[in-house]
PDB file of C-alpha atoms and ligand atoms in Angstrom:
ATOM      1  CA  MET A  27    -104.313  45.237   0.038  1.00  0.00           C
ATOM      2  CA  TYR A  28    -101.058  46.682   1.629  1.00  0.00           C
ATOM      3  CA  VAL A  29    -101.414  50.128   2.065  1.00  0.00           C
ATOM      4  CA  GLU A  30     -97.528  51.519   2.153  1.00  0.00           C
ATOM      5  CA  GLU A  31     -96.816  53.415   5.582  1.00  0.00           C
ATOM      6  CA  CYS A  32     -96.647  57.046   4.360  1.00  0.00           C
ATOM      7  CA  VAL A  33     -93.342  58.600   6.191  1.00  0.00           C
ATOM      8  CA  LYS A  34     -92.964  62.566   6.290  1.00  0.00           C
ATOM      9  CA  THR A  35     -89.934  63.132   4.193  1.00  0.00           C
ATOM     10  CA  LYS A  36     -87.394  65.733   5.570  1.00  0.00           C
ATOM     11  CA  LEU A  37     -85.742  67.807   2.777  1.00  0.00           C
ATOM     12  CA  ILE A  38     -81.815  67.999   3.552  1.00  0.00           C
ATOM     13  CA  ASP A  39     -81.202  71.511   2.743  1.00  0.00           C
ATOM     14  CA  GLY A  40     -76.983  71.773   1.825  1.00  0.00           C
ATOM     15  CA  LYS A  41     -77.557  75.025   0.364  1.00  0.00           C
ATOM     16  CA  LEU A  42     -78.500  76.421   4.015  1.00  0.00           C
ATOM     17  CA  ILE A  43     -75.804  74.295   5.726  1.00  0.00           C
ATOM     18  CA  SER A  44     -72.959  75.147   3.301  1.00  0.00           C
ATOM     19  CA  SER A  45     -73.913  78.827   4.346  1.00  0.00           C
ATOM     20  CA  ASP A  46     -73.245  78.020   7.595  1.00  0.00           C
ATOM     21  CA  ILE A  47     -70.229  76.462   7.233  1.00  0.00           C
ATOM     22  CA  ARG A  48     -69.036  79.095   4.623  1.00  0.00           C
ATOM     23  CA  LEU A  49     -69.752  81.716   7.389  1.00  0.00           C
ATOM     24  CA  GLU A  50     -67.797  79.376  10.273  1.00  0.00           C
ATOM     25  CA  ILE A  51     -64.810  79.452   7.869  1.00  0.00           C
ATOM     26  CA  THR A  52     -65.166  83.272   6.856  1.00  0.00           C
ATOM     27  CA  GLU A  53     -64.706  84.248  10.343  1.00  0.00           C
ATOM     28  CA  ASP A  54     -61.657  81.709  10.654  1.00  0.00           C
ATOM     29  CA  VAL A  55     -59.900  83.423   7.570  1.00  0.00           C
ATOM     30  CA  SER A  56     -60.381  86.826   9.135  1.00  0.00           C
ATOM     31  CA  LYS A  57     -58.891  85.560  12.577  1.00  0.00           C
ATOM     32  CA  LEU A  58     -56.189  83.836  10.740  1.00  0.00           C
ATOM     33  CA  LYS A  59     -55.451  87.144   8.587  1.00  0.00           C
ATOM     34  CA  ASN A  60     -55.646  89.255  11.786  1.00  0.00           C
ATOM     35  CA  GLU A  61     -53.650  87.339  13.841  1.00  0.00           C
ATOM     36  CA  TYR A  62     -50.941  85.839  11.955  1.00  0.00           C
ATOM     37  CA  ASN A  63     -51.280  87.957   8.328  1.00  0.00           C
ATOM     38  CA  ILE A  64     -51.931  84.930   6.174  1.00  0.00           C
ATOM     39  CA  VAL A  65     -54.518  84.778   4.061  1.00  0.00           C
ATOM     40  CA  PRO A  66     -55.143  81.107   2.183  1.00  0.00           C
ATOM     41  CA  LYS A  67     -54.939  80.890  -1.327  1.00  0.00           C
ATOM     42  CA  LEU A  68     -56.505  78.299  -3.641  1.00  0.00           C
ATOM     43  CA  CYS A  69     -55.062  77.622  -7.143  1.00  0.00           C
ATOM     44  CA  VAL A  70     -57.370  75.939  -9.494  1.00  0.00           C
ATOM     45  CA  ILE A  71     -56.457  74.364 -12.489  1.00  0.00           C
ATOM     46  CA  LEU A  72     -58.840  73.689 -15.360  1.00  0.00           C
ATOM     47  CA  ILE A  73     -58.140  72.238 -18.471  1.00  0.00           C
ATOM     48  CA  GLY A  74     -60.462  71.667 -21.712  1.00  0.00           C
ATOM     49  CA  ASP A  75     -63.517  73.178 -22.427  1.00  0.00           C
ATOM     50  CA  ASP A  76     -65.886  71.148 -20.490  1.00  0.00           C
ATOM     51  CA  PRO A  77     -69.214  73.421 -19.678  1.00  0.00           C
ATOM     52  CA  ALA A  78     -70.191  72.129 -16.601  1.00  0.00           C
ATOM     53  CA  SER A  79     -66.283  71.973 -15.206  1.00  0.00           C
ATOM     54  CA  HIS A  80     -66.180  75.821 -16.124  1.00  0.00           C
ATOM     55  CA  VAL A  81     -69.109  76.295 -13.982  1.00  0.00           C
ATOM     56  CA  TYR A  82     -67.652  74.342 -10.832  1.00  0.00           C
ATOM     57  CA  VAL A  83     -64.422  76.471 -11.343  1.00  0.00           C
ATOM     58  CA  ARG A  84     -66.029  80.013 -11.447  1.00  0.00           C
ATOM     59  CA  ASN A  85     -68.066  78.860  -8.722  1.00  0.00           C
ATOM     60  CA  LYS A  86     -65.130  77.855  -6.208  1.00  0.00           C
ATOM     61  CA  GLN A  87     -63.024  80.465  -6.899  1.00  0.00           C
ATOM     62  CA  LYS A  88     -66.023  83.011  -6.338  1.00  0.00           C
ATOM     63  CA  SER A  89     -66.640  81.022  -3.011  1.00  0.00           C
ATOM     64  CA  ALA A  90     -63.132  81.541  -2.150  1.00  0.00           C
ATOM     65  CA  ILE A  91     -63.015  85.136  -2.698  1.00  0.00           C
ATOM     66  CA  SER A  92     -66.069  85.603  -0.688  1.00  0.00           C
ATOM     67  CA  ALA A  93     -64.756  83.932   2.209  1.00  0.00           C
ATOM     68  CA  GLY A  94     -61.915  86.500   2.430  1.00  0.00           C
ATOM     69  CA  MET A  95     -59.178  83.703   0.553  1.00  0.00           C
ATOM     70  CA  TYR A  96     -57.095  84.582  -2.527  1.00  0.00           C
ATOM     71  CA  ALA A  97     -58.291  82.443  -5.471  1.00  0.00           C
ATOM     72  CA  GLU A  98     -56.777  82.108  -8.667  1.00  0.00           C
ATOM     73  CA  ASP A  99     -57.842  79.941 -11.980  1.00  0.00           C
ATOM     74  CA  TYR A 100     -55.422  78.848 -14.754  1.00  0.00           C
ATOM     75  CA  LYS A 101     -56.640  77.381 -17.853  1.00  0.00           C
ATOM     76  CA  PHE A 102     -55.200  75.155 -20.291  1.00  0.00           C
ATOM     77  CA  SER A 103     -56.152  74.207 -23.825  1.00  0.00           C
ATOM     78  CA  GLU A 104     -57.073  70.635 -24.545  1.00  0.00           C
ATOM     79  CA  ASN A 105     -54.383  70.694 -27.263  1.00  0.00           C
ATOM     80  CA  ASP A 106     -51.920  71.467 -24.037  1.00  0.00           C
ATOM     81  CA  ASN A 107     -49.995  68.669 -22.537  1.00  0.00           C
ATOM     82  CA  THR A 108     -49.409  66.654 -19.291  1.00  0.00           C
ATOM     83  CA  GLU A 109     -45.627  68.052 -18.861  1.00  0.00           C
ATOM     84  CA  ASN A 110     -46.926  71.866 -19.022  1.00  0.00           C
ATOM     85  CA  VAL A 111     -49.406  71.446 -16.357  1.00  0.00           C
ATOM     86  CA  ILE A 112     -46.965  69.457 -14.381  1.00  0.00           C
ATOM     87  CA  LYS A 113     -44.599  72.458 -14.842  1.00  0.00           C
ATOM     88  CA  LEU A 114     -47.385  74.918 -13.239  1.00  0.00           C
ATOM     89  CA  ILE A 115     -48.098  72.574 -10.516  1.00  0.00           C
ATOM     90  CA  ASN A 116     -44.251  72.424  -9.737  1.00  0.00           C
ATOM     91  CA  LYS A 117     -44.236  76.514  -9.251  1.00  0.00           C
ATOM     92  CA  PHE A 118     -47.123  76.371  -7.070  1.00  0.00           C
ATOM     93  CA  ASN A 119     -45.712  73.583  -4.992  1.00  0.00           C
ATOM     94  CA  ASN A 120     -42.570  76.166  -4.403  1.00  0.00           C
ATOM     95  CA  ASP A 121     -44.482  78.973  -3.647  1.00  0.00           C
ATOM     96  CA  LYS A 122     -45.168  79.362  -0.060  1.00  0.00           C
ATOM     97  CA  THR A 123     -48.010  81.917  -1.028  1.00  0.00           C
ATOM     98  CA  VAL A 124     -50.320  79.232  -2.644  1.00  0.00           C
ATOM     99  CA  ASN A 125     -51.493  76.898   0.299  1.00  0.00           C
ATOM    100  CA  GLY A 126     -54.206  74.501  -2.172  1.00  0.00           C
ATOM    101  CA  ILE A 127     -54.057  73.417  -5.593  1.00  0.00           C
ATOM    102  CA  LEU A 128     -56.568  71.773  -7.385  1.00  0.00           C
ATOM    103  CA  VAL A 129     -57.076  70.288 -11.105  1.00  0.00           C
ATOM    104  CA  GLN A 130     -60.788  70.077 -12.035  1.00  0.00           C
ATOM    105  CA  LEU A 131     -61.946  66.851 -13.138  1.00  0.00           C
ATOM    106  CA  PRO A 132     -62.192  64.818 -15.309  1.00  0.00           C
ATOM    107  CA  LEU A 133     -59.394  65.913 -17.681  1.00  0.00           C
ATOM    108  CA  PRO A 134     -59.520  65.332 -21.619  1.00  0.00           C
ATOM    109  CA  GLU A 135     -58.323  62.456 -22.584  1.00  0.00           C
ATOM    110  CA  ASN A 136     -54.759  63.163 -23.570  1.00  0.00           C
ATOM    111  CA  PHE A 137     -53.514  64.415 -20.659  1.00  0.00           C
ATOM    112  CA  ASP A 138     -52.133  61.973 -17.663  1.00  0.00           C
ATOM    113  CA  LYS A 139     -54.325  62.143 -14.917  1.00  0.00           C
ATOM    114  CA  ASP A 140     -52.482  59.917 -12.384  1.00  0.00           C
ATOM    115  CA  GLU A 141     -49.385  61.576 -13.280  1.00  0.00           C
ATOM    116  CA  ILE A 142     -50.656  65.206 -12.755  1.00  0.00           C
ATOM    117  CA  ILE A 143     -52.180  64.458  -9.277  1.00  0.00           C
ATOM    118  CA  ASN A 144     -49.432  62.414  -8.056  1.00  0.00           C
ATOM    119  CA  SER A 145     -47.063  66.004  -8.838  1.00  0.00           C
ATOM    120  CA  ILE A 146     -49.250  67.978  -6.158  1.00  0.00           C
ATOM    121  CA  ASP A 147     -47.496  68.645  -3.151  1.00  0.00           C
ATOM    122  CA  PRO A 148     -49.567  66.244  -0.302  1.00  0.00           C
ATOM    123  CA  LEU A 149     -49.811  69.174   1.791  1.00  0.00           C
ATOM    124  CA  LYS A 150     -51.369  71.173  -0.569  1.00  0.00           C
ATOM    125  CA  ASP A 151     -53.848  68.784  -2.501  1.00  0.00           C
ATOM    126  CA  VAL A 152     -57.048  69.841  -0.717  1.00  0.00           C
ATOM    127  CA  ASP A 153     -58.860  67.524  -3.254  1.00  0.00           C
ATOM    128  CA  GLY A 154     -57.643  64.844  -1.192  1.00  0.00           C
ATOM    129  CA  LEU A 155     -56.632  62.525  -4.030  1.00  0.00           C
ATOM    130  CA  HIS A 156     -52.899  62.176  -3.837  1.00  0.00           C
ATOM    131  CA  PRO A 157     -52.206  58.879  -2.822  1.00  0.00           C
ATOM    132  CA  HIS A 158     -50.500  59.722   0.387  1.00  0.00           C
ATOM    133  CA  ASN A 159     -53.752  61.617   1.281  1.00  0.00           C
ATOM    134  CA  VAL A 160     -55.731  58.506   0.079  1.00  0.00           C
ATOM    135  CA  GLY A 161     -53.681  56.324   2.360  1.00  0.00           C
ATOM    136  CA  LEU A 162     -54.061  58.468   5.293  1.00  0.00           C
ATOM    137  CA  LEU A 163     -58.011  58.319   4.869  1.00  0.00           C
ATOM    138  CA  SER A 164     -57.914  54.830   4.540  1.00  0.00           C
ATOM    139  CA  LEU A 165     -55.599  54.091   7.471  1.00  0.00           C
ATOM    140  CA  GLY A 166     -58.276  56.370   9.508  1.00  0.00           C
ATOM    141  CA  GLN A 167     -55.646  59.586  10.056  1.00  0.00           C
ATOM    142  CA  PRO A 168     -56.993  61.861   7.468  1.00  0.00           C
ATOM    143  CA  ARG A 169     -55.262  64.767   6.096  1.00  0.00           C
ATOM    144  CA  PHE A 170     -57.736  66.090   3.652  1.00  0.00           C
ATOM    145  CA  ILE A 171     -60.703  64.392   3.197  1.00  0.00           C
ATOM    146  CA  PRO A 172     -62.188  64.776  -0.745  1.00  0.00           C
ATOM    147  CA  ALA A 173     -64.897  67.341  -0.554  1.00  0.00           C
ATOM    148  CA  THR A 174     -67.766  65.805  -1.543  1.00  0.00           C
ATOM    149  CA  PRO A 175     -67.496  62.559   1.097  1.00  0.00           C
ATOM    150  CA  PHE A 176     -66.552  65.399   3.714  1.00  0.00           C
ATOM    151  CA  GLY A 177     -69.398  67.622   2.318  1.00  0.00           C
ATOM    152  CA  ILE A 178     -71.894  64.183   2.782  1.00  0.00           C
ATOM    153  CA  SER A 179     -70.401  63.169   6.302  1.00  0.00           C
ATOM    154  CA  GLU A 180     -71.401  67.149   7.187  1.00  0.00           C
ATOM    155  CA  LEU A 181     -75.042  66.881   5.841  1.00  0.00           C
ATOM    156  CA  LEU A 182     -75.641  63.735   7.940  1.00  0.00           C
ATOM    157  CA  ASN A 183     -74.005  64.984  11.253  1.00  0.00           C
ATOM    158  CA  ARG A 184     -75.702  68.374  10.975  1.00  0.00           C
ATOM    159  CA  ASN A 185     -79.277  67.074  10.427  1.00  0.00           C
ATOM    160  CA  ASN A 186     -78.468  64.270  13.307  1.00  0.00           C
ATOM    161  CA  ILE A 187     -78.973  61.477  11.256  1.00  0.00           C
ATOM    162  CA  LYS A 188     -77.239  58.652  12.766  1.00  0.00           C
ATOM    163  CA  VAL A 189     -74.638  57.014  10.806  1.00  0.00           C
ATOM    164  CA  GLU A 190     -73.289  54.487  13.546  1.00  0.00           C
ATOM    165  CA  GLY A 191     -74.407  50.807  13.382  1.00  0.00           C
ATOM    166  CA  SER A 192     -76.278  51.857   9.913  1.00  0.00           C
ATOM    167  CA  ASN A 193     -76.687  49.399   6.708  1.00  0.00           C
ATOM    168  CA  MET A 194     -74.822  51.774   4.288  1.00  0.00           C
ATOM    169  CA  VAL A 195     -75.120  51.487   0.553  1.00  0.00           C
ATOM    170  CA  ILE A 196     -72.982  53.438  -1.803  1.00  0.00           C
ATOM    171  CA  ILE A 197     -73.751  53.197  -5.351  1.00  0.00           C
ATOM    172  CA  GLY A 198     -70.644  54.100  -7.439  1.00  0.00           C
ATOM    173  CA  ARG A 199     -66.894  53.384  -6.783  1.00  0.00           C
ATOM    174  CA  SER A 200     -65.023  56.489  -8.126  1.00  0.00           C
ATOM    175  CA  ASN A 201     -61.673  57.682  -6.910  1.00  0.00           C
ATOM    176  CA  ILE A 202     -63.399  61.010  -6.263  1.00  0.00           C
ATOM    177  CA  VAL A 203     -66.621  59.806  -4.533  1.00  0.00           C
ATOM    178  CA  GLY A 204     -67.364  56.214  -3.916  1.00  0.00           C
ATOM    179  CA  ILE A 205     -63.980  54.825  -2.827  1.00  0.00           C
ATOM    180  CA  PRO A 206     -63.135  57.834  -0.294  1.00  0.00           C
ATOM    181  CA  LEU A 207     -66.767  57.629   0.723  1.00  0.00           C
ATOM    182  CA  ALA A 208     -66.646  54.139   1.751  1.00  0.00           C
ATOM    183  CA  ASN A 209     -63.017  54.846   3.468  1.00  0.00           C
ATOM    184  CA  LEU A 210     -64.647  57.455   5.508  1.00  0.00           C
ATOM    185  CA  PHE A 211     -67.690  55.815   6.957  1.00  0.00           C
ATOM    186  CA  VAL A 212     -66.290  52.270   8.138  1.00  0.00           C
ATOM    187  CA  GLN A 213     -63.884  54.280  10.169  1.00  0.00           C
ATOM    188  CA  LYS A 214     -63.931  53.482  14.011  1.00  0.00           C
ATOM    189  CA  ASN A 215     -65.206  56.687  14.993  1.00  0.00           C
ATOM    190  CA  LYS A 216     -68.696  57.551  16.534  1.00  0.00           C
ATOM    191  CA  ASN A 217     -69.511  59.655  13.698  1.00  0.00           C
ATOM    192  CA  PHE A 218     -68.909  56.952  11.190  1.00  0.00           C
ATOM    193  CA  ASN A 219     -68.839  53.114  12.127  1.00  0.00           C
ATOM    194  CA  ALA A 220     -71.251  52.291   9.194  1.00  0.00           C
ATOM    195  CA  THR A 221     -71.763  48.531   7.527  1.00  0.00           C
ATOM    196  CA  VAL A 222     -70.954  49.698   3.914  1.00  0.00           C
ATOM    197  CA  THR A 223     -71.405  47.962   0.956  1.00  0.00           C
ATOM    198  CA  VAL A 224     -70.077  49.517  -2.295  1.00  0.00           C
ATOM    199  CA  CYS A 225     -72.184  48.626  -5.629  1.00  0.00           C
ATOM    200  CA  HIS A 226     -70.723  49.387  -9.007  1.00  0.00           C
ATOM    201  CA  SER A 227     -71.279  48.770 -12.723  1.00  0.00           C
ATOM    202  CA  ARG A 228     -71.047  44.814 -12.190  1.00  0.00           C
ATOM    203  CA  SER A 229     -73.146  44.530  -9.329  1.00  0.00           C
ATOM    204  CA  LYS A 230     -75.948  42.002  -9.342  1.00  0.00           C
ATOM    205  CA  ASN A 231     -79.126  43.229  -8.535  1.00  0.00           C
ATOM    206  CA  ILE A 232     -78.618  46.302  -6.876  1.00  0.00           C
ATOM    207  CA  SER A 233     -81.895  46.398  -5.349  1.00  0.00           C
ATOM    208  CA  GLU A 234     -80.942  43.219  -3.304  1.00  0.00           C
ATOM    209  CA  TYR A 235     -78.447  45.828  -1.413  1.00  0.00           C
ATOM    210  CA  THR A 236     -80.509  48.732  -1.295  1.00  0.00           C
ATOM    211  CA  LEU A 237     -83.655  47.450  -0.196  1.00  0.00           C
ATOM    212  CA  ASN A 238     -81.882  46.604   3.235  1.00  0.00           C
ATOM    213  CA  ALA A 239     -80.319  50.018   3.336  1.00  0.00           C
ATOM    214  CA  ASP A 240     -80.364  52.499   5.829  1.00  0.00           C
ATOM    215  CA  ILE A 241     -78.738  55.099   4.057  1.00  0.00           C
ATOM    216  CA  ILE A 242     -77.855  55.130   0.256  1.00  0.00           C
ATOM    217  CA  ILE A 243     -75.539  57.258  -1.067  1.00  0.00           C
ATOM    218  CA  ALA A 244     -76.134  57.438  -5.071  1.00  0.00           C
ATOM    219  CA  ALA A 245     -73.163  58.305  -7.326  1.00  0.00           C
ATOM    220  CA  ILE A 246     -73.400  56.741 -10.700  1.00  0.00           C
ATOM    221  CA  GLY A 247     -73.867  59.754 -12.685  1.00  0.00           C
ATOM    222  CA  GLN A 248     -77.253  58.591 -14.486  1.00  0.00           C
ATOM    223  CA  ALA A 249     -80.237  60.270 -14.238  1.00  0.00           C
ATOM    224  CA  ASN A 250     -83.290  59.695 -11.969  1.00  0.00           C
ATOM    225  CA  TYR A 251     -81.593  55.898 -11.616  1.00  0.00           C
ATOM    226  CA  LEU A 252     -82.740  55.050  -7.985  1.00  0.00           C
ATOM    227  CA  HIS A 253     -86.287  54.675  -7.811  1.00  0.00           C
ATOM    228  CA  SER A 254     -88.580  54.090  -4.690  1.00  0.00           C
ATOM    229  CA  ASP A 255     -89.088  50.681  -5.415  1.00  0.00           C
ATOM    230  CA  MET A 256     -85.470  50.240  -4.657  1.00  0.00           C
ATOM    231  CA  VAL A 257     -85.417  51.642  -1.233  1.00  0.00           C
ATOM    232  CA  LYS A 258     -87.242  50.774   2.054  1.00  0.00           C
ATOM    233  CA  SER A 259     -89.465  53.073   3.573  1.00  0.00           C
ATOM    234  CA  GLY A 260     -87.675  55.274   6.339  1.00  0.00           C
ATOM    235  CA  SER A 261     -84.432  55.204   4.835  1.00  0.00           C
ATOM    236  CA  VAL A 262     -81.869  58.546   4.154  1.00  0.00           C
ATOM    237  CA  ILE A 263     -81.082  59.043   0.510  1.00  0.00           C
ATOM    238  CA  ILE A 264     -78.127  61.078  -0.554  1.00  0.00           C
ATOM    239  CA  ASP A 265     -77.969  62.144  -4.336  1.00  0.00           C
ATOM    240  CA  VAL A 266     -74.854  63.172  -5.558  1.00  0.00           C
ATOM    241  CA  GLY A 267     -75.580  63.146  -9.102  1.00  0.00           C
ATOM    242  CA  ILE A 268     -75.254  66.503 -11.197  1.00  0.00           C
ATOM    243  CA  ASN A 269     -76.885  65.219 -14.702  1.00  0.00           C
ATOM    244  CA  ARG A 270     -77.923  67.871 -17.469  1.00  0.00           C
ATOM    245  CA  ILE A 271     -81.059  66.688 -19.456  1.00  0.00           C
ATOM    246  CA  SER A 272     -82.410  68.707 -22.424  1.00  0.00           C
ATOM    247  CA  ASP A 273     -85.340  70.728 -21.470  1.00  0.00           C
ATOM    248  CA  ASP A 274     -86.657  73.408 -23.753  1.00  0.00           C
ATOM    249  CA  THR A 275     -88.476  75.360 -21.178  1.00  0.00           C
ATOM    250  CA  LYS A 276     -84.997  76.700 -19.949  1.00  0.00           C
ATOM    251  CA  LYS A 277     -83.167  79.311 -21.498  1.00  0.00           C
ATOM    252  CA  SER A 278     -79.978  77.285 -21.440  1.00  0.00           C
ATOM    253  CA  GLY A 279     -81.763  74.353 -22.955  1.00  0.00           C
ATOM    254  CA  PHE A 280     -80.960  72.045 -20.208  1.00  0.00           C
ATOM    255  CA  ARG A 281     -81.708  71.274 -16.325  1.00  0.00           C
ATOM    256  CA  LEU A 282     -80.150  69.476 -13.727  1.00  0.00           C
ATOM    257  CA  VAL A 283     -81.559  66.366 -12.188  1.00  0.00           C
ATOM    258  CA  GLY A 284     -80.050  63.903  -9.629  1.00  0.00           C
ATOM    259  CA  ASP A 285     -79.184  59.957  -9.978  1.00  0.00           C
ATOM    260  CA  VAL A 286     -82.331  59.634  -7.674  1.00  0.00           C
ATOM    261  CA  ASP A 287     -85.680  59.812  -8.923  1.00  0.00           C
ATOM    262  CA  PHE A 288     -86.854  62.473  -6.398  1.00  0.00           C
ATOM    263  CA  GLU A 289     -90.745  62.885  -6.754  1.00  0.00           C
ATOM    264  CA  SER A 290     -91.143  59.011  -6.149  1.00  0.00           C
ATOM    265  CA  MET A 291     -89.044  58.954  -2.924  1.00  0.00           C
ATOM    266  CA  ILE A 292     -91.427  62.002  -1.277  1.00  0.00           C
ATOM    267  CA  GLY A 293     -93.366  60.047   1.487  1.00  0.00           C
ATOM    268  CA  LYS A 294     -91.501  56.798   1.704  1.00  0.00           C
ATOM    269  CA  VAL A 295     -88.080  57.747   3.022  1.00  0.00           C
ATOM    270  CA  ASP A 296     -87.175  59.667   5.898  1.00  0.00           C
ATOM    271  CA  ALA A 297     -84.721  62.373   4.251  1.00  0.00           C
ATOM    272  CA  ILE A 298     -83.465  63.165   0.771  1.00  0.00           C
ATOM    273  CA  THR A 299     -81.382  65.585  -0.534  1.00  0.00           C
ATOM    274  CA  PRO A 300     -82.469  67.547  -3.204  1.00  0.00           C
ATOM    275  CA  VAL A 301     -80.411  68.162  -6.843  1.00  0.00           C
ATOM    276  CA  PRO A 302     -79.383  71.227  -7.036  1.00  0.00           C
ATOM    277  CA  GLY A 303     -78.877  72.297  -3.290  1.00  0.00           C
ATOM    278  CA  GLY A 304     -78.176  69.208  -1.545  1.00  0.00           C
ATOM    279  CA  VAL A 305     -74.621  67.995  -1.953  1.00  0.00           C
ATOM    280  CA  GLY A 306     -73.615  69.896  -4.496  1.00  0.00           C
ATOM    281  CA  PRO A 307     -73.204  73.550  -2.400  1.00  0.00           C
ATOM    282  CA  MET A 308     -71.504  71.157   0.280  1.00  0.00           C
ATOM    283  CA  THR A 309     -68.604  70.322  -1.900  1.00  0.00           C
ATOM    284  CA  ILE A 310     -67.713  73.610  -2.454  1.00  0.00           C
ATOM    285  CA  ALA A 311     -67.762  74.547   1.502  1.00  0.00           C
ATOM    286  CA  MET A 312     -65.635  71.559   2.264  1.00  0.00           C
ATOM    287  CA  LEU A 313     -62.697  72.658  -0.287  1.00  0.00           C
ATOM    288  CA  LEU A 314     -62.747  76.067   1.239  1.00  0.00           C
ATOM    289  CA  LYS A 315     -62.356  73.918   4.627  1.00  0.00           C
ATOM    290  CA  ASN A 316     -59.723  72.028   3.094  1.00  0.00           C
ATOM    291  CA  THR A 317     -57.935  75.067   1.788  1.00  0.00           C
ATOM    292  CA  PHE A 318     -58.007  76.725   5.196  1.00  0.00           C
ATOM    293  CA  ASN A 319     -56.872  73.724   6.633  1.00  0.00           C
ATOM    294  CA  ALA A 320     -53.978  73.539   4.357  1.00  0.00           C
ATOM    295  CA  ALA A 321     -52.899  77.211   5.430  1.00  0.00           C
ATOM    296  CA  LEU A 322     -52.835  76.104   9.308  1.00  0.00           C
ATOM    297  CA  LEU A 323     -51.115  72.792   8.153  1.00  0.00           C
ATOM    298  CA  GLN A 324     -48.240  74.696   6.358  1.00  0.00           C
ATOM    299  CA  MET A 325     -47.785  77.301   9.111  1.00  0.00           C
ATOM    300  CA  ASN A 326     -45.928  74.327  10.960  1.00  0.00           C
ATOM    301  CA  HIS A 327     -43.545  73.417   8.035  1.00  0.00           C
TER     302      HIS A 327
HETATM  303  N1  GUN B 404     -65.312  67.178 -10.526  1.00  0.00           N
HETATM  304  C1  GUN B 404     -65.914  67.023  -9.959  1.00  0.00           C
HETATM  305  N2  GUN B 404     -66.122  67.063  -8.674  1.00  0.00           N
HETATM  306  C2  GUN B 404     -64.917  67.531  -8.478  1.00  0.00           C
HETATM  307  C3  GUN B 404     -63.943  67.791  -7.061  1.00  0.00           C
HETATM  308  O1  GUN B 404     -64.614  67.610  -6.233  1.00  0.00           O
HETATM  309  N3  GUN B 404     -62.928  68.002  -7.375  1.00  0.00           N
HETATM  310  C4  GUN B 404     -62.200  67.899  -8.751  1.00  0.00           C
HETATM  311  N4  GUN B 404     -60.674  68.375  -8.690  1.00  0.00           N
HETATM  312  N5  GUN B 404     -62.704  68.101  -9.904  1.00  0.00           N
HETATM  313  C5  GUN B 404     -64.072  67.409 -10.145  1.00  0.00           C
END
């Protein structure tokens, strides 16, 4: 009988690494204040009443403030319109005290996402979603790397997981995660240099790709999608999913699970990120890093 080799699975602790990074940023913010009297400021725009978005925005604001930055949030009702959001963005674009502008996604259907993102000053686009910043990243000249891909590269780097030369499979092709991940990890740079395959909803037989992958990044938004029979022994699994599934034992009535069937992976893969406590906290830490970098960038303009 074939017996699967039992691998000791390392848990990649995003909570711990993100708190290290936030500490580093807090020190940098304090130096910037002492030496130049500049305090980075982040403005977050939230449209509509998606409960998860409300939680994310509150966490972003709280984390920015606890790193010593200024952070404000601005809320629009889902009955408002694109023009009014752009008016506010223009006000922030022209306000020298505002360094970072972020519009929380997804937006309600009646808002024009592209028009809104394109109206953000590219030097204040700390989400890295403006076409100028997307273009710079794809040319290998990153200005702002979107926070989730940036966080994943830090997680791999700070856990000494070798990316160079690896077969990497990304599942999902969103503008916010899958596409910038691919643009980042193909870069000619010793921290990247991966052979990247992007699978998506129209890909045939995804297992054919994932079974050959050294690193798999799951960003599809389907609870427990990636099972252990789709991955090879000794691979590294990064779970970007945050899915709410109902759970009567919780006060909130739900619990969070990733895109990866976590339990089944233990003993088979080399390393894995948990949900929660993996990629999620890194996203916030890297947003703060981008906001700090935005303040530096704007000092020279
Ligand atoms: N929604 C989920 N993740 C993100 C993010 O990183 N940035 C923005 N703006 N919206 C999101």
